[in-house]
Coordinates of C-alpha atoms in Angstrom, one line a residue:
M818 CA -37.6 9.3 -0.2
K819 CA -40.1 10.3 -2.8
L820 CA -40.0 13.9 -4.2
S821 CA -42.8 15.8 -5.8
G822 CA -42.5 16.5 -9.6
S823 CA -41.2 20.1 -9.4
K824 CA -38.6 19.2 -6.6
G825 CA -37.5 16.1 -8.5
V826 CA -37.0 18.1 -11.7
F827 CA -35.1 20.8 -9.9
L828 CA -32.8 18.4 -8.1
W829 CA -32.1 16.4 -11.2
G830 CA -31.4 19.6 -13.1
V831 CA -28.9 20.8 -10.5
T832 CA -27.3 17.4 -10.4
G833 CA -27.0 17.2 -14.1
F834 CA -25.5 20.7 -14.3
C835 CA -22.9 19.9 -11.7
V836 CA -22.0 16.7 -13.4
L837 CA -21.7 18.6 -16.7
M838 CA -19.5 21.3 -15.2
L839 CA -17.2 18.6 -13.6
S840 CA -16.9 16.5 -16.7
L841 CA -16.8 19.1 -19.4
P842 CA -13.1 20.2 -18.9
T843 CA -12.0 16.5 -19.1
V844 CA -14.1 15.9 -22.3
I845 CA -12.6 19.0 -23.9
V846 CA -9.0 18.2 -23.1
V847 CA -9.3 14.6 -24.2
G848 CA -11.0 15.6 -27.4
A849 CA -8.3 18.3 -28.1
S850 CA -5.5 15.8 -27.6
F851 CA -6.7 13.8 -30.6
T852 CA -6.7 16.7 -33.1
S853 CA -4.8 16.4 -36.3
G854 CA -4.2 20.1 -36.5
D855 CA -1.2 22.2 -35.3
I856 CA -3.1 24.2 -32.7
I857 CA -5.1 23.0 -29.6
A858 CA -8.8 23.3 -30.4
F859 CA -12.1 21.8 -29.6
P860 CA -13.9 20.3 -31.5
P861 CA -10.7 18.7 -32.8
Q862 CA -9.6 19.3 -36.4
G863 CA -9.8 15.7 -37.5
F864 CA -8.8 12.6 -35.5
S865 CA -5.2 11.6 -35.1
L866 CA -2.8 10.0 -32.6
R867 CA -0.1 12.3 -33.9
W868 CA 0.5 14.3 -30.7
Y869 CA 0.7 11.2 -28.5
S870 CA 3.4 9.9 -30.8
E871 CA 5.3 13.2 -30.7
L872 CA 4.9 13.3 -26.9
W873 CA 6.5 9.9 -26.6
Q874 CA 9.4 11.1 -28.7
L875 CA 10.1 14.1 -26.5
A876 CA 12.9 13.2 -24.2
S877 CA 12.3 16.1 -21.9
F878 CA 8.7 15.1 -21.2
K879 CA 9.6 11.4 -20.7
A880 CA 12.4 12.4 -18.3
A881 CA 10.1 14.8 -16.4
F882 CA 7.5 12.0 -16.1
W883 CA 10.0 9.6 -14.5
R884 CA 11.2 12.3 -12.2
S885 CA 7.6 12.9 -11.0
L886 CA 7.1 9.2 -10.5
Y887 CA 10.3 9.0 -8.5
V888 CA 9.3 12.0 -6.3
S889 CA 5.8 10.6 -5.8
L890 CA 7.2 7.3 -4.7
I891 CA 9.5 8.9 -2.2
C892 CA 6.7 11.0 -0.8
T893 CA 4.4 8.0 -0.4
V894 CA 7.1 5.7 1.1
I895 CA 7.8 8.4 3.8
A896 CA 4.1 9.3 4.4
I897 CA 2.9 5.7 5.0
P898 CA 4.8 5.0 8.3
V899 CA 4.8 8.6 9.5
G900 CA 1.2 9.3 8.8
T901 CA 0.0 6.0 10.1
L902 CA 1.8 6.2 13.4
A903 CA 0.9 9.8 13.9
A904 CA -2.8 9.1 13.2
I905 CA -2.9 6.2 15.6
A906 CA -1.1 8.1 18.3
L907 CA -3.4 11.1 18.0
S908 CA -6.5 9.1 17.9
R909 CA -5.8 6.3 20.5
Y910 CA -3.6 7.8 23.1
R911 CA -4.0 10.7 25.6
L912 CA -0.7 12.5 24.9
R913 CA 0.3 15.5 27.1
A914 CA 1.1 17.6 24.1
R915 CA -1.6 16.3 21.9
T916 CA -3.0 19.6 20.8
A917 CA 0.4 21.0 20.0
L918 CA 1.2 17.9 18.0
Q919 CA -2.0 18.2 16.1
V920 CA -1.2 21.8 15.3
I921 CA 2.3 21.0 14.2
L922 CA 1.3 18.1 12.0
L923 CA -1.6 20.0 10.4
L924 CA 0.1 23.3 10.1
P925 CA 1.5 22.7 6.5
F926 CA -2.0 22.4 5.3
T927 CA -2.9 25.9 6.4
I928 CA 0.2 27.6 5.1
P929 CA 0.1 28.9 1.5
L930 CA 2.1 26.8 -0.9
V931 CA 4.2 29.8 -1.9
V932 CA 5.4 30.3 1.6
S933 CA 6.1 26.6 2.1
G934 CA 8.0 26.4 -1.2
L935 CA 10.1 29.5 -0.4
S936 CA 10.9 28.3 3.1
M937 CA 11.9 24.8 2.0
M938 CA 14.0 26.3 -0.8
M939 CA 15.9 28.3 1.7
M940 CA 16.2 25.3 4.1
F941 CA 17.4 22.9 1.5
G942 CA 19.7 25.5 0.1
E943 CA 21.4 25.9 3.5
V944 CA 22.2 22.2 3.7
R945 CA 23.2 22.1 0.0
V946 CA 20.8 19.6 -1.3
L947 CA 18.7 21.9 -3.4
G948 CA 18.4 20.7 -7.0
Q949 CA 18.2 17.0 -6.0
L950 CA 15.0 15.0 -6.3
W951 CA 14.7 13.4 -2.9
P952 CA 14.2 16.7 -1.1
V953 CA 11.3 17.4 -3.4
G954 CA 9.6 14.1 -2.4
L955 CA 10.3 14.9 1.3
A956 CA 8.8 18.4 0.9
L957 CA 5.7 17.2 -0.8
C958 CA 5.2 14.6 1.9
V959 CA 5.4 17.4 4.5
I960 CA 2.8 19.6 2.9
N961 CA 0.4 16.8 2.1
L962 CA 0.8 14.7 5.3
P963 CA -2.5 15.9 6.8
F964 CA -4.3 14.0 4.1
M965 CA -2.6 10.8 5.2
I966 CA -3.3 11.4 8.8
W967 CA -7.0 12.2 8.2
S968 CA -7.3 9.0 6.1
V969 CA -5.8 6.7 8.6
A970 CA -7.5 8.5 11.5
A971 CA -10.9 7.7 9.9
S972 CA -10.1 4.0 10.0
V973 CA -8.7 4.2 13.6
N974 CA -11.9 5.9 14.8
A975 CA -14.0 3.2 13.1
M976 CA -12.0 0.4 14.8
D977 CA -13.3 -1.3 17.9
P978 CA -10.8 -0.6 20.7
E979 CA -11.7 -3.8 22.4
L980 CA -9.8 -5.7 19.6
E981 CA -6.5 -4.3 20.9
N982 CA -7.5 -5.1 24.5
A983 CA -8.4 -8.7 23.5
A984 CA -5.0 -9.1 21.9
A985 CA -3.3 -7.8 25.0
S986 CA -5.5 -10.2 27.2
C987 CA -4.3 -13.1 25.0
G988 CA -0.7 -12.2 25.9
A989 CA 0.3 -10.4 22.7
P990 CA 3.0 -7.8 23.4
P991 CA 2.3 -4.3 22.1
V992 CA 4.4 -4.7 18.9
Q993 CA 2.7 -8.0 18.0
A994 CA -0.7 -6.5 18.7
F995 CA 0.1 -3.6 16.4
F996 CA 1.1 -5.8 13.5
T997 CA -1.6 -8.5 13.9
V998 CA -4.6 -6.4 15.0
T999 CA -4.2 -2.6 14.7
L1000 CA -2.4 -2.4 11.3
P1001 CA -4.8 -4.8 9.5
A1002 CA -7.8 -2.9 10.9
V1003 CA -6.5 0.4 9.6
T1004 CA -5.2 -0.9 6.3
P1005 CA -8.1 0.6 4.3
G1006 CA -7.1 4.1 5.6
V1007 CA -3.4 3.4 4.9
I1008 CA -4.1 2.4 1.3
T1009 CA -6.5 5.4 0.7
G1010 CA -3.9 7.8 2.2
A1011 CA -1.1 6.3 0.2
L1012 CA -2.9 6.7 -3.1
L1013 CA -3.9 10.3 -2.2
M1014 CA -0.3 11.1 -1.3
F1015 CA 1.0 9.7 -4.5
I1016 CA -1.5 11.6 -6.7
L1017 CA -1.0 14.8 -4.8
A1018 CA 2.7 14.6 -5.1
F1019 CA 2.5 13.7 -8.8
N1020 CA 0.3 16.7 -9.5
E1021 CA 2.1 19.3 -7.2
F1022 CA 3.5 22.2 -9.2
L1023 CA 4.2 25.3 -7.0
V1024 CA 6.5 23.7 -4.4
S1025 CA 8.2 21.7 -7.1
L1026 CA 8.8 24.9 -9.0
F1027 CA 10.8 26.3 -6.0
L1028 CA 12.8 23.1 -5.4
T1029 CA 13.8 22.0 -8.9
D1030 CA 16.2 23.3 -11.6
S1031 CA 16.6 22.8 -15.3
R1032 CA 18.1 19.4 -14.7
T1033 CA 15.5 18.1 -12.3
V1034 CA 12.2 19.6 -13.4
T1035 CA 9.1 17.4 -12.7
L1036 CA 6.3 17.0 -15.1
P1037 CA 4.0 19.8 -13.9
V1038 CA 7.0 22.2 -14.0
E1039 CA 7.9 21.0 -17.5
I1040 CA 4.3 21.6 -18.6
Y1041 CA 4.4 25.1 -17.2
N1042 CA 7.7 25.9 -19.0
S1043 CA 6.2 24.7 -22.3
I1044 CA 3.0 26.8 -21.8
R1045 CA 5.1 29.9 -21.4
S1046 CA 6.4 29.5 -24.9
V1047 CA 3.6 28.1 -27.0
I1048 CA 0.4 26.0 -26.3
T1049 CA 0.3 22.9 -28.6
P1050 CA -1.9 19.8 -28.6
D1051 CA 0.9 17.7 -27.0
L1052 CA 0.1 19.5 -23.7
A1053 CA -3.4 18.2 -24.0
A1054 CA -1.9 14.7 -24.5
V1055 CA 0.0 15.2 -21.3
S1056 CA -3.2 16.2 -19.5
V1057 CA -4.7 12.9 -20.7
V1058 CA -1.8 11.1 -19.0
Y1059 CA -2.8 12.7 -15.8
I1060 CA -6.4 11.7 -16.3
V1061 CA -5.4 8.1 -16.9
I1062 CA -3.2 8.1 -13.8
A1063 CA -6.1 9.4 -11.7
L1064 CA -8.5 6.7 -13.1
V1065 CA -5.9 4.0 -12.3
A1066 CA -5.7 5.4 -8.7
V1067 CA -9.5 5.3 -8.4
A1068 CA -9.6 1.8 -9.8
L1069 CA -7.0 0.6 -7.3
L1070 CA -8.9 2.3 -4.5
D1071 CA -12.1 0.5 -5.5
W1072 CA -10.3 -2.8 -5.8
L1073 CA -8.2 -2.6 -2.6
V1074 CA -10.6 -0.7 -0.3
G1075 CA -13.9 -0.3 -2.0
L1076 CA -15.4 3.1 -3.0
D1077 CA -18.4 2.6 -0.8
I1078 CA -16.1 2.2 2.3
F1079 CA -14.0 5.2 1.1
L1080 CA -17.1 7.4 0.7
K1081 CA -18.5 6.4 4.1
S1082 CA -15.2 7.3 5.9
K1083 CA -15.2 10.5 7.9

């Protein structure tokens, strides 16, 4: 579609402004992480890898990073089967309590994180598992599960239902049809949802703050504790670690699924 000169200039101007606003915080934090000074600043005071070196030597940050990785893996491993089966059931079958199930599964998305974190802290405290890492992964799976369901449901809705009927007509039992027809067809949605769950769990701060203690803090909580005392350039270096992880996730999504397929999903 061709645009007139004034409309084209306006649209390109708005697009450029949006791109600038979206990318500017990333540019600033990346630049600040390479400063050679003792305070976080942009433009950086010289160029140095000093803060990356100091960050690598901080045992607390390294331990918090591995805890966040562990929690994210637990969240993802639980979300893949639960979210996949829930999305297929809600999209393919006429369940008697379908509306109620949809409300229950999507309810964590509508509840404020403060409320979710407080309620889960009380629940895990009652069963005496508060302070361990696996409940954090379980809690993050619960609050982010709608993203997994939406992702898989998009693939389910795009799948031709006659494929499953054809498999049944060929004599395949339901379990075999699921693993040979349904699951391969919805794999792009499963991969997309799994990557989203991993990133969301790795970045989650508020719920993790309620469920961790000084021995089990995750990386976002460790960053928060450090900011409360003093803001130094090593925090910018940690932010770059998050940016790198996000870029790796996008690259994996493009390699395994394809960004064009992901962007066209509804």
